[in-house]
JSON list of N, CA and C in Angstrom, two decimals:
[
{"chain": "A", "resi": 63, "resn": "UNK", "atom": "N", "xyz": [170.70, 40.80, 42.90]},
{"chain": "A", "resi": 63, "resn": "UNK", "atom": "CA", "xyz": [170.64, 39.72, 43.34]},
{"chain": "A", "resi": 63, "resn": "UNK", "atom": "C", "xyz": [169.38, 39.79, 44.25]},
{"chain": "A", "resi": 64, "resn": "UNK", "atom": "N", "xyz": [168.42, 37.94, 43.79]},
{"chain": "A", "resi": 64, "resn": "UNK", "atom": "CA", "xyz": [167.17, 38.29, 43.88]},
{"chain": "A", "resi": 64, "resn": "UNK", "atom": "C", "xyz": [167.47, 37.43, 45.76]},
{"chain": "A", "resi": 65, "resn": "UNK", "atom": "N", "xyz": [166.59, 38.04, 46.64]},
{"chain": "A", "resi": 65, "resn": "UNK", "atom": "CA", "xyz": [166.34, 37.14, 48.20]},
{"chain": "A", "resi": 65, "resn": "UNK", "atom": "C", "xyz": [164.95, 37.29, 48.47]},
{"chain": "A", "resi": 66, "resn": "UNK", "atom": "N", "xyz": [164.75, 35.95, 48.88]},
{"chain": "A", "resi": 66, "resn": "UNK", "atom": "CA", "xyz": [163.47, 35.57, 49.25]},
{"chain": "A", "resi": 66, "resn": "UNK", "atom": "C", "xyz": [162.87, 36.59, 50.48]},
{"chain": "A", "resi": 67, "resn": "UNK", "atom": "N", "xyz": [161.61, 36.75, 50.28]},
{"chain": "A", "resi": 67, "resn": "UNK", "atom": "CA", "xyz": [160.93, 37.06, 52.01]},
{"chain": "A", "resi": 67, "resn": "UNK", "atom": "C", "xyz": [161.42, 36.04, 52.76]},
{"chain": "A", "resi": 68, "resn": "UNK", "atom": "N", "xyz": [161.38, 36.99, 54.26]},
{"chain": "A", "resi": 68, "resn": "UNK", "atom": "CA", "xyz": [161.61, 36.05, 55.18]},
{"chain": "A", "resi": 68, "resn": "UNK", "atom": "C", "xyz": [160.43, 36.26, 56.04]},
{"chain": "A", "resi": 69, "resn": "UNK", "atom": "N", "xyz": [160.30, 35.74, 56.84]},
{"chain": "A", "resi": 69, "resn": "UNK", "atom": "CA", "xyz": [159.19, 34.98, 57.77]},
{"chain": "A", "resi": 69, "resn": "UNK", "atom": "C", "xyz": [158.70, 36.57, 58.60]},
{"chain": "A", "resi": 70, "resn": "UNK", "atom": "N", "xyz": [159.64, 37.44, 58.63]},
{"chain": "A", "resi": 70, "resn": "UNK", "atom": "CA", "xyz": [159.19, 38.92, 59.35]},
{"chain": "A", "resi": 70, "resn": "UNK", "atom": "C", "xyz": [158.57, 39.48, 58.31]},
{"chain": "A", "resi": 71, "resn": "UNK", "atom": "N", "xyz": [158.97, 39.16, 57.24]},
{"chain": "A", "resi": 71, "resn": "UNK", "atom": "CA", "xyz": [158.45, 40.21, 56.06]},
{"chain": "A", "resi": 71, "resn": "UNK", "atom": "C", "xyz": [157.46, 39.91, 55.43]},
{"chain": "A", "resi": 72, "resn": "UNK", "atom": "N", "xyz": [156.83, 38.47, 55.84]},
{"chain": "A", "resi": 72, "resn": "UNK", "atom": "CA", "xyz": [155.95, 38.34, 55.58]},
{"chain": "A", "resi": 72, "resn": "UNK", "atom": "C", "xyz": [154.64, 38.74, 56.95]},
{"chain": "A", "resi": 73, "resn": "UNK", "atom": "N", "xyz": [155.31, 39.01, 58.06]},
{"chain": "A", "resi": 73, "resn": "UNK", "atom": "CA", "xyz": [154.38, 38.84, 59.32]},
{"chain": "A", "resi": 73, "resn": "UNK", "atom": "C", "xyz": [154.07, 40.68, 58.89]},
{"chain": "A", "resi": 74, "resn": "UNK", "atom": "N", "xyz": [155.13, 41.45, 58.79]},
{"chain": "A", "resi": 74, "resn": "UNK", "atom": "CA", "xyz": [154.90, 42.64, 58.21]},
{"chain": "A", "resi": 74, "resn": "UNK", "atom": "C", "xyz": [153.80, 42.92, 56.79]},
{"chain": "A", "resi": 75, "resn": "UNK", "atom": "N", "xyz": [153.82, 42.02, 55.99]},
{"chain": "A", "resi": 75, "resn": "UNK", "atom": "CA", "xyz": [152.57, 42.53, 55.23]},
{"chain": "A", "resi": 75, "resn": "UNK", "atom": "C", "xyz": [151.37, 42.08, 55.61]},
{"chain": "A", "resi": 76, "resn": "UNK", "atom": "N", "xyz": [151.40, 41.46, 56.31]},
{"chain": "A", "resi": 76, "resn": "UNK", "atom": "CA", "xyz": [149.95, 40.69, 56.90]},
{"chain": "A", "resi": 76, "resn": "UNK", "atom": "C", "xyz": [149.45, 42.25, 57.82]},
{"chain": "A", "resi": 77, "resn": "UNK", "atom": "N", "xyz": [150.61, 42.57, 59.00]},
{"chain": "A", "resi": 77, "resn": "UNK", "atom": "CA", "xyz": [150.50, 43.75, 59.57]},
{"chain": "A", "resi": 77, "resn": "UNK", "atom": "C", "xyz": [149.97, 44.91, 58.70]},
{"chain": "A", "resi": 78, "resn": "UNK", "atom": "N", "xyz": [150.65, 45.32, 57.78]},
{"chain": "A", "resi": 78, "resn": "UNK", "atom": "CA", "xyz": [150.38, 46.57, 56.91]},
{"chain": "A", "resi": 78, "resn": "UNK", "atom": "C", "xyz": [149.16, 46.18, 55.99]},
{"chain": "A", "resi": 79, "resn": "UNK", "atom": "N", "xyz": [148.79, 45.11, 55.47]},
{"chain": "A", "resi": 79, "resn": "UNK", "atom": "CA", "xyz": [147.29, 44.93, 54.92]},
{"chain": "A", "resi": 79, "resn": "UNK", "atom": "C", "xyz": [146.16, 44.77, 56.01]},
{"chain": "A", "resi": 80, "resn": "UNK", "atom": "N", "xyz": [146.24, 44.79, 57.05]},
{"chain": "A", "resi": 80, "resn": "UNK", "atom": "CA", "xyz": [145.55, 44.76, 58.40]},
{"chain": "A", "resi": 80, "resn": "UNK", "atom": "C", "xyz": [145.32, 46.04, 58.31]},
{"chain": "A", "resi": 81, "resn": "UNK", "atom": "N", "xyz": [146.46, 47.16, 58.36]},
{"chain": "A", "resi": 81, "resn": "UNK", "atom": "CA", "xyz": [146.01, 48.38, 58.64]},
{"chain": "A", "resi": 81, "resn": "UNK", "atom": "C", "xyz": [145.60, 49.18, 57.35]},
{"chain": "A", "resi": 82, "resn": "UNK", "atom": "N", "xyz": [145.23, 48.49, 56.07]},
{"chain": "A", "resi": 82, "resn": "UNK", "atom": "CA", "xyz": [144.66, 49.26, 55.00]},
{"chain": "A", "resi": 82, "resn": "UNK", "atom": "C", "xyz": [145.74, 49.25, 53.86]},
{"chain": "A", "resi": 83, "resn": "UNK", "atom": "N", "xyz": [146.93, 49.29, 54.06]},
{"chain": "A", "resi": 83, "resn": "UNK", "atom": "CA", "xyz": [148.15, 49.93, 53.02]},
{"chain": "A", "resi": 83, "resn": "UNK", "atom": "C", "xyz": [148.18, 49.04, 51.70]},
{"chain": "A", "resi": 84, "resn": "UNK", "atom": "N", "xyz": [148.00, 49.64, 50.57]},
{"chain": "A", "resi": 84, "resn": "UNK", "atom": "CA", "xyz": [147.91, 48.78, 49.61]},
{"chain": "A", "resi": 84, "resn": "UNK", "atom": "C", "xyz": [149.40, 48.16, 49.02]},
{"chain": "A", "resi": 85, "resn": "UNK", "atom": "N", "xyz": [149.25, 47.42, 48.32]},
{"chain": "A", "resi": 85, "resn": "UNK", "atom": "CA", "xyz": [150.39, 46.37, 47.88]},
{"chain": "A", "resi": 85, "resn": "UNK", "atom": "C", "xyz": [151.66, 47.18, 47.44]},
{"chain": "A", "resi": 86, "resn": "UNK", "atom": "N", "xyz": [151.51, 48.45, 46.76]},
{"chain": "A", "resi": 86, "resn": "UNK", "atom": "CA", "xyz": [152.34, 49.53, 46.33]},
{"chain": "A", "resi": 86, "resn": "UNK", "atom": "C", "xyz": [153.18, 50.07, 47.56]},
{"chain": "A", "resi": 87, "resn": "UNK", "atom": "N", "xyz": [152.11, 50.73, 48.75]},
{"chain": "A", "resi": 87, "resn": "UNK", "atom": "CA", "xyz": [152.89, 51.10, 49.65]},
{"chain": "A", "resi": 87, "resn": "UNK", "atom": "C", "xyz": [153.54, 50.25, 50.74]},
{"chain": "A", "resi": 88, "resn": "UNK", "atom": "N", "xyz": [153.26, 48.94, 50.64]},
{"chain": "A", "resi": 88, "resn": "UNK", "atom": "CA", "xyz": [153.78, 47.99, 51.68]},
{"chain": "A", "resi": 88, "resn": "UNK", "atom": "C", "xyz": [155.36, 47.43, 50.76]},
{"chain": "A", "resi": 89, "resn": "UNK", "atom": "N", "xyz": [155.42, 47.51, 49.33]},
{"chain": "A", "resi": 89, "resn": "UNK", "atom": "CA", "xyz": [156.29, 47.30, 48.98]},
{"chain": "A", "resi": 89, "resn": "UNK", "atom": "C", "xyz": [157.42, 48.75, 49.24]},
{"chain": "A", "resi": 90, "resn": "UNK", "atom": "N", "xyz": [156.99, 49.84, 49.30]},
{"chain": "A", "resi": 90, "resn": "UNK", "atom": "CA", "xyz": [157.77, 51.01, 49.31]},
{"chain": "A", "resi": 90, "resn": "UNK", "atom": "C", "xyz": [158.46, 51.05, 50.54]},
{"chain": "A", "resi": 91, "resn": "UNK", "atom": "N", "xyz": [157.46, 50.45, 51.38]},
{"chain": "A", "resi": 91, "resn": "UNK", "atom": "CA", "xyz": [157.67, 50.63, 53.21]},
{"chain": "A", "resi": 91, "resn": "UNK", "atom": "C", "xyz": [158.86, 49.42, 53.17]},
{"chain": "A", "resi": 92, "resn": "UNK", "atom": "N", "xyz": [159.04, 48.18, 52.67]},
{"chain": "A", "resi": 92, "resn": "UNK", "atom": "CA", "xyz": [159.58, 47.04, 52.91]},
{"chain": "A", "resi": 92, "resn": "UNK", "atom": "C", "xyz": [160.86, 46.92, 51.65]},
{"chain": "A", "resi": 93, "resn": "UNK", "atom": "N", "xyz": [160.90, 48.05, 50.97]},
{"chain": "A", "resi": 93, "resn": "UNK", "atom": "CA", "xyz": [162.29, 48.23, 49.93]},
{"chain": "A", "resi": 93, "resn": "UNK", "atom": "C", "xyz": [162.11, 47.02, 49.13]},
{"chain": "A", "resi": 94, "resn": "UNK", "atom": "N", "xyz": [160.83, 46.72, 48.77]},
{"chain": "A", "resi": 94, "resn": "UNK", "atom": "CA", "xyz": [160.71, 45.54, 47.75]},
{"chain": "A", "resi": 94, "resn": "UNK", "atom": "C", "xyz": [160.25, 46.33, 46.91]},
{"chain": "A", "resi": 95, "resn": "UNK", "atom": "N", "xyz": [160.09, 45.75, 45.47]},
{"chain": "A", "resi": 95, "resn": "UNK", "atom": "CA", "xyz": [159.50, 46.04, 44.04]},
{"chain": "A", "resi": 95, "resn": "UNK", "atom": "C", "xyz": [158.10, 45.45, 44.44]},
{"chain": "A", "resi": 96, "resn": "UNK", "atom": "N", "xyz": [157.11, 46.46, 43.81]},
{"chain": "A", "resi": 96, "resn": "UNK", "atom": "CA", "xyz": [155.70, 45.97, 44.00]},
{"chain": "A", "resi": 96, "resn": "UNK", "atom": "C", "xyz": [154.85, 45.04, 43.30]},
{"chain": "A", "resi": 97, "resn": "UNK", "atom": "N", "xyz": [155.40, 44.29, 42.41]},
{"chain": "A", "resi": 97, "resn": "UNK", "atom": "CA", "xyz": [155.35, 42.87, 41.97]},
{"chain": "A", "resi": 97, "resn": "UNK", "atom": "C", "xyz": [155.46, 41.56, 43.10]},
{"chain": "A", "resi": 98, "resn": "UNK", "atom": "N", "xyz": [156.56, 41.89, 43.65]},
{"chain": "A", "resi": 98, "resn": "UNK", "atom": "CA", "xyz": [157.14, 41.17, 44.78]},
{"chain": "A", "resi": 98, "resn": "UNK", "atom": "C", "xyz": [156.37, 40.82, 45.64]},
{"chain": "A", "resi": 99, "resn": "UNK", "atom": "N", "xyz": [155.43, 41.86, 46.03]},
{"chain": "A", "resi": 99, "resn": "UNK", "atom": "CA", "xyz": [154.45, 42.10, 47.40]},
{"chain": "A", "resi": 99, "resn": "UNK", "atom": "C", "xyz": [153.26, 41.58, 46.85]},
{"chain": "A", "resi": 100, "resn": "UNK", "atom": "N", "xyz": [152.80, 41.67, 45.64]},
{"chain": "A", "resi": 100, "resn": "UNK", "atom": "CA", "xyz": [151.67, 41.23, 45.03]},
{"chain": "A", "resi": 100, "resn": "UNK", "atom": "C", "xyz": [151.55, 39.66, 44.44]},
{"chain": "A", "resi": 101, "resn": "UNK", "atom": "N", "xyz": [152.86, 39.35, 44.24]},
{"chain": "A", "resi": 101, "resn": "UNK", "atom": "CA", "xyz": [152.72, 37.91, 43.81]},
{"chain": "A", "resi": 101, "resn": "UNK", "atom": "C", "xyz": [152.85, 37.14, 45.32]},
{"chain": "A", "resi": 102, "resn": "UNK", "atom": "N", "xyz": [153.46, 37.46, 46.52]},
{"chain": "A", "resi": 102, "resn": "UNK", "atom": "CA", "xyz": [153.35, 37.32, 47.24]},
{"chain": "A", "resi": 102, "resn": "UNK", "atom": "C", "xyz": [151.81, 36.99, 48.15]},
{"chain": "A", "resi": 103, "resn": "UNK", "atom": "N", "xyz": [151.44, 38.29, 47.93]},
{"chain": "A", "resi": 103, "resn": "UNK", "atom": "CA", "xyz": [149.72, 38.12, 48.34]},
{"chain": "A", "resi": 103, "resn": "UNK", "atom": "C", "xyz": [149.08, 37.55, 47.84]},
{"chain": "A", "resi": 104, "resn": "UNK", "atom": "N", "xyz": [149.38, 37.13, 46.65]},
{"chain": "A", "resi": 104, "resn": "UNK", "atom": "CA", "xyz": [148.33, 35.90, 45.64]},
{"chain": "A", "resi": 104, "resn": "UNK", "atom": "C", "xyz": [148.83, 34.61, 46.28]},
{"chain": "A", "resi": 105, "resn": "UNK", "atom": "N", "xyz": [150.08, 34.19, 46.73]},
{"chain": "A", "resi": 105, "resn": "UNK", "atom": "CA", "xyz": [150.39, 33.00, 46.47]},
{"chain": "A", "resi": 105, "resn": "UNK", "atom": "C", "xyz": [149.89, 32.53, 48.22]},
{"chain": "A", "resi": 106, "resn": "UNK", "atom": "N", "xyz": [150.04, 33.47, 48.92]},
{"chain": "A", "resi": 106, "resn": "UNK", "atom": "CA", "xyz": [150.02, 33.44, 50.64]},
{"chain": "A", "resi": 106, "resn": "UNK", "atom": "C", "xyz": [147.96, 33.39, 50.50]},
{"chain": "A", "resi": 107, "resn": "UNK", "atom": "N", "xyz": [147.59, 33.84, 49.85]},
{"chain": "A", "resi": 107, "resn": "UNK", "atom": "CA", "xyz": [146.29, 34.04, 49.86]},
{"chain": "A", "resi": 107, "resn": "UNK", "atom": "C", "xyz": [145.51, 32.74, 50.14]},
{"chain": "A", "resi": 108, "resn": "UNK", "atom": "N", "xyz": [144.42, 32.35, 51.09]},
{"chain": "A", "resi": 108, "resn": "UNK", "atom": "CA", "xyz": [143.57, 31.62, 51.08]},
{"chain": "A", "resi": 108, "resn": "UNK", "atom": "C", "xyz": [142.49, 31.61, 51.38]},
{"chain": "A", "resi": 109, "resn": "UNK", "atom": "N", "xyz": [141.87, 30.68, 52.42]},
{"chain": "A", "resi": 109, "resn": "UNK", "atom": "CA", "xyz": [140.04, 31.33, 52.25]},
{"chain": "A", "resi": 109, "resn": "UNK", "atom": "C", "xyz": [139.58, 31.86, 52.89]},
{"chain": "A", "resi": 110, "resn": "UNK", "atom": "N", "xyz": [140.73, 32.67, 53.83]},
{"chain": "A", "resi": 110, "resn": "UNK", "atom": "CA", "xyz": [140.69, 33.55, 54.88]},
{"chain": "A", "resi": 110, "resn": "UNK", "atom": "C", "xyz": [141.43, 34.82, 54.52]},
{"chain": "A", "resi": 111, "resn": "UNK", "atom": "N", "xyz": [141.72, 34.83, 53.68]},
{"chain": "A", "resi": 111, "resn": "UNK", "atom": "CA", "xyz": [142.78, 36.05, 53.16]},
{"chain": "A", "resi": 111, "resn": "UNK", "atom": "C", "xyz": [143.98, 35.68, 53.29]},
{"chain": "A", "resi": 112, "resn": "UNK", "atom": "N", "xyz": [145.11, 36.60, 53.51]},
{"chain": "A", "resi": 112, "resn": "UNK", "atom": "CA", "xyz": [146.69, 36.83, 53.29]},
{"chain": "A", "resi": 112, "resn": "UNK", "atom": "C", "xyz": [147.06, 36.65, 54.81]},
{"chain": "A", "resi": 113, "resn": "UNK", "atom": "N", "xyz": [147.47, 35.28, 55.20]},
{"chain": "A", "resi": 113, "resn": "UNK", "atom": "CA", "xyz": [147.84, 35.04, 56.92]},
{"chain": "A", "resi": 113, "resn": "UNK", "atom": "C", "xyz": [149.39, 34.67, 56.57]},
{"chain": "A", "resi": 114, "resn": "UNK", "atom": "N", "xyz": [149.98, 35.57, 57.66]},
{"chain": "A", "resi": 114, "resn": "UNK", "atom": "CA", "xyz": [151.63, 35.04, 57.46]},
{"chain": "A", "resi": 114, "resn": "UNK", "atom": "C", "xyz": [151.98, 33.95, 57.74]},
{"chain": "A", "resi": 115, "resn": "UNK", "atom": "N", "xyz": [151.37, 33.04, 58.84]},
{"chain": "A", "resi": 115, "resn": "UNK", "atom": "CA", "xyz": [151.83, 31.54, 59.03]},
{"chain": "A", "resi": 115, "resn": "UNK", "atom": "C", "xyz": [151.65, 30.98, 57.91]},
{"chain": "A", "resi": 116, "resn": "UNK", "atom": "N", "xyz": [150.10, 31.13, 57.16]},
{"chain": "A", "resi": 116, "resn": "UNK", "atom": "CA", "xyz": [149.70, 29.93, 55.84]},
{"chain": "A", "resi": 116, "resn": "UNK", "atom": "C", "xyz": [151.03, 30.72, 54.91]},
{"chain": "A", "resi": 117, "resn": "UNK", "atom": "N", "xyz": [151.18, 31.51, 54.86]},
{"chain": "A", "resi": 117, "resn": "UNK", "atom": "CA", "xyz": [152.04, 32.01, 53.40]},
{"chain": "A", "resi": 117, "resn": "UNK", "atom": "C", "xyz": [153.26, 31.30, 53.83]},
{"chain": "A", "resi": 118, "resn": "UNK", "atom": "N", "xyz": [153.99, 31.48, 55.04]},
{"chain": "A", "resi": 118, "resn": "UNK", "atom": "CA", "xyz": [155.06, 30.83, 55.19]},
{"chain": "A", "resi": 118, "resn": "UNK", "atom": "C", "xyz": [155.54, 29.29, 54.76]},
{"chain": "A", "resi": 119, "resn": "UNK", "atom": "N", "xyz": [154.23, 28.54, 55.07]},
{"chain": "A", "resi": 119, "resn": "UNK", "atom": "CA", "xyz": [154.16, 27.34, 55.01]},
{"chain": "A", "resi": 119, "resn": "UNK", "atom": "C", "xyz": [153.92, 26.96, 53.62]},
{"chain": "A", "resi": 120, "resn": "UNK", "atom": "N", "xyz": [153.17, 27.64, 52.89]},
{"chain": "A", "resi": 120, "resn": "UNK", "atom": "CA", "xyz": [152.82, 27.56, 51.26]},
{"chain": "A", "resi": 120, "resn": "UNK", "atom": "C", "xyz": [154.62, 28.12, 50.60]},
{"chain": "A", "resi": 121, "resn": "UNK", "atom": "N", "xyz": [154.90, 28.65, 51.26]},
{"chain": "A", "resi": 121, "resn": "UNK", "atom": "CA", "xyz": [156.39, 28.91, 50.48]},
{"chain": "A", "resi": 121, "resn": "UNK", "atom": "C", "xyz": [157.68, 27.79, 50.99]},
{"chain": "A", "resi": 122, "resn": "UNK", "atom": "N", "xyz": [157.15, 27.44, 52.29]},
{"chain": "A", "resi": 122, "resn": "UNK", "atom": "CA", "xyz": [158.44, 25.97, 52.42]},
{"chain": "A", "resi": 122, "resn": "UNK", "atom": "C", "xyz": [157.87, 24.70, 51.67]},
{"chain": "A", "resi": 123, "resn": "UNK", "atom": "N", "xyz": [156.50, 24.50, 51.10]},
{"chain": "A", "resi": 123, "resn": "UNK", "atom": "CA", "xyz": [155.98, 23.53, 50.59]},
{"chain": "A", "resi": 123, "resn": "UNK", "atom": "C", "xyz": [156.61, 23.73, 48.53]},
{"chain": "A", "resi": 124, "resn": "UNK", "atom": "N", "xyz": [156.59, 24.54, 48.74]},
{"chain": "A", "resi": 124, "resn": "UNK", "atom": "CA", "xyz": [156.83, 25.66, 47.09]},
{"chain": "A", "resi": 124, "resn": "UNK", "atom": "C", "xyz": [158.28, 25.14, 47.18]},
{"chain": "A", "resi": 125, "resn": "UNK", "atom": "N", "xyz": [159.13, 25.59, 48.00]},
{"chain": "A", "resi": 125, "resn": "UNK", "atom": "CA", "xyz": [160.78, 25.35, 47.61]},
{"chain": "A", "resi": 125, "resn": "UNK", "atom": "C", "xyz": [160.90, 23.58, 47.78]},
{"chain": "A", "resi": 126, "resn": "UNK", "atom": "N", "xyz": [160.37, 23.07, 48.63]},
{"chain": "A", "resi": 126, "resn": "UNK", "atom": "CA", "xyz": [160.60, 21.80, 48.90]},
{"chain": "A", "resi": 126, "resn": "UNK", "atom": "C", "xyz": [159.96, 21.24, 47.66]},
{"chain": "A", "resi": 127, "resn": "UNK", "atom": "N", "xyz": [159.00, 21.41, 46.69]},
{"chain": "A", "resi": 127, "resn": "UNK", "atom": "CA", "xyz": [158.90, 21.01, 45.78]},
{"chain": "A", "resi": 127, "resn": "UNK", "atom": "C", "xyz": [159.48, 20.95, 43.89]},
{"chain": "A", "resi": 128, "resn": "UNK", "atom": "N", "xyz": [160.56, 22.67, 44.30]},
{"chain": "A", "resi": 128, "resn": "UNK", "atom": "CA", "xyz": [161.30, 22.97, 43.67]},
{"chain": "A", "resi": 128, "resn": "UNK", "atom": "C", "xyz": [162.48, 21.55, 43.17]},
{"chain": "A", "resi": 129, "resn": "UNK", "atom": "N", "xyz": [162.63, 21.57, 41.91]},
{"chain": "A", "resi": 129, "resn": "UNK", "atom": "CA", "xyz": [163.43, 20.65, 41.20]},
{"chain": "A", "resi": 129, "resn": "UNK", "atom": "C", "xyz": [164.88, 21.69, 41.59]},
{"chain": "A", "resi": 130, "resn": "UNK", "atom": "N", "xyz": [165.10, 22.15, 42.27]},
{"chain": "A", "resi": 130, "resn": "UNK", "atom": "CA", "xyz": [166.39, 22.28, 42.50]},
{"chain": "A", "resi": 130, "resn": "UNK", "atom": "C", "xyz": [166.69, 22.39, 43.95]},
{"chain": "A", "resi": 131, "resn": "UNK", "atom": "N", "xyz": [165.41, 21.84, 44.52]},
{"chain": "A", "resi": 131, "resn": "UNK", "atom": "CA", "xyz": [165.73, 21.82, 46.35]},
{"chain": "A", "resi": 131, "resn": "UNK", "atom": "C", "xyz": [166.88, 20.32, 46.65]},
{"chain": "A", "resi": 132, "resn": "UNK", "atom": "N", "xyz": [167.85, 20.59, 47.42]},
{"chain": "A", "resi": 132, "resn": "UNK", "atom": "CA", "xyz": [168.47, 19.45, 47.88]},
{"chain": "A", "resi": 132, "resn": "UNK", "atom": "C", "xyz": [167.97, 18.25, 48.21]},
{"chain": "A", "resi": 133, "resn": "UNK", "atom": "N", "xyz": [168.42, 17.17, 47.75]},
{"chain": "A", "resi": 133, "resn": "UNK", "atom": "CA", "xyz": [167.79, 16.28, 48.50]},
{"chain": "A", "resi": 133, "resn": "UNK", "atom": "C", "xyz": [168.74, 15.07, 49.17]},
{"chain": "A", "resi": 134, "resn": "UNK", "atom": "N", "xyz": [168.34, 15.24, 50.55]},
{"chain": "A", "resi": 134, "resn": "UNK", "atom": "CA", "xyz": [169.08, 14.73, 51.58]},
{"chain": "A", "resi": 134, "resn": "UNK", "atom": "C", "xyz": [168.47, 13.31, 52.05]},
{"chain": "A", "resi": 135, "resn": "UNK", "atom": "N", "xyz": [169.54, 12.24, 51.62]},
{"chain": "A", "resi": 135, "resn": "UNK", "atom": "CA", "xyz": [169.54, 10.80, 52.67]},
{"chain": "A", "resi": 135, "resn": "UNK", "atom": "C", "xyz": [169.22, 10.76, 53.75]},
{"chain": "A", "resi": 136, "resn": "UNK", "atom": "N", "xyz": [167.91, 10.19, 54.00]},
{"chain": "A", "resi": 136, "resn": "UNK", "atom": "CA", "xyz": [167.88, 10.28, 55.67]},
{"chain": "A", "resi": 136, "resn": "UNK", "atom": "C", "xyz": [168.39, 8.66, 56.20]},
{"chain": "A", "resi": 137, "resn": "UNK", "atom": "N", "xyz": [168.73, 7.77, 55.32]},
{"chain": "A", "resi": 137, "resn": "UNK", "atom": "CA", "xyz": [169.18, 6.62, 55.62]},
{"chain": "A", "resi": 137, "resn": "UNK", "atom": "C", "xyz": [170.75, 6.63, 56.03]},
{"chain": "A", "resi": 138, "resn": "UNK", "atom": "N", "xyz": [171.42, 7.27, 55.65]},
{"chain": "A", "resi": 138, "resn": "UNK", "atom": "CA", "xyz": [173.18, 7.36, 55.88]},
{"chain": "A", "resi": 138, "resn": "UNK", "atom": "C", "xyz": [173.40, 7.60, 54.30]},
{"chain": "A", "resi": 139, "resn": "UNK", "atom": "N", "xyz": [175.04, 7.79, 54.72]},
{"chain": "A", "resi": 139, "resn": "UNK", "atom": "CA", "xyz": [175.84, 8.01, 53.18]},
{"chain": "A", "resi": 139, "resn": "UNK", "atom": "C", "xyz": [175.85, 6.65, 52.70]},
{"chain": "A", "resi": 140, "resn": "UNK", "atom": "N", "xyz": [176.02, 6.94, 51.17]},
{"chain": "A", "resi": 140, "resn": "UNK", "atom": "CA", "xyz": [176.14, 5.69, 50.54]},
{"chain": "A", "resi": 140, "resn": "UNK", "atom": "C", "xyz": [177.57, 5.39, 50.75]},
{"chain": "A", "resi": 141, "resn": "UNK", "atom": "N", "xyz": [177.80, 3.61, 50.74]},
{"chain": "A", "resi": 141, "resn": "UNK", "atom": "CA", "xyz": [178.83, 3.35, 50.96]},
{"chain": "A", "resi": 141, "resn": "UNK", "atom": "C", "xyz": [179.92, 3.02, 49.84]}
]
């Protein structure tokens, strides 16, 4: 079963990258597939490199734009 990366995992990725670990090493340490880590680094990468908070925001934006995202009516229940 697929499980999304957590906020804590994104901060671990950030810290391990700062410690000069490769994506393959990070994947082994987190118990994830190396392609998952590589995709996360690519998607969460900005002008200043990979930053955990920025990566979390980008992931949330992608989730909100998903066709499978739940749409909640803010004006109340239909009558």
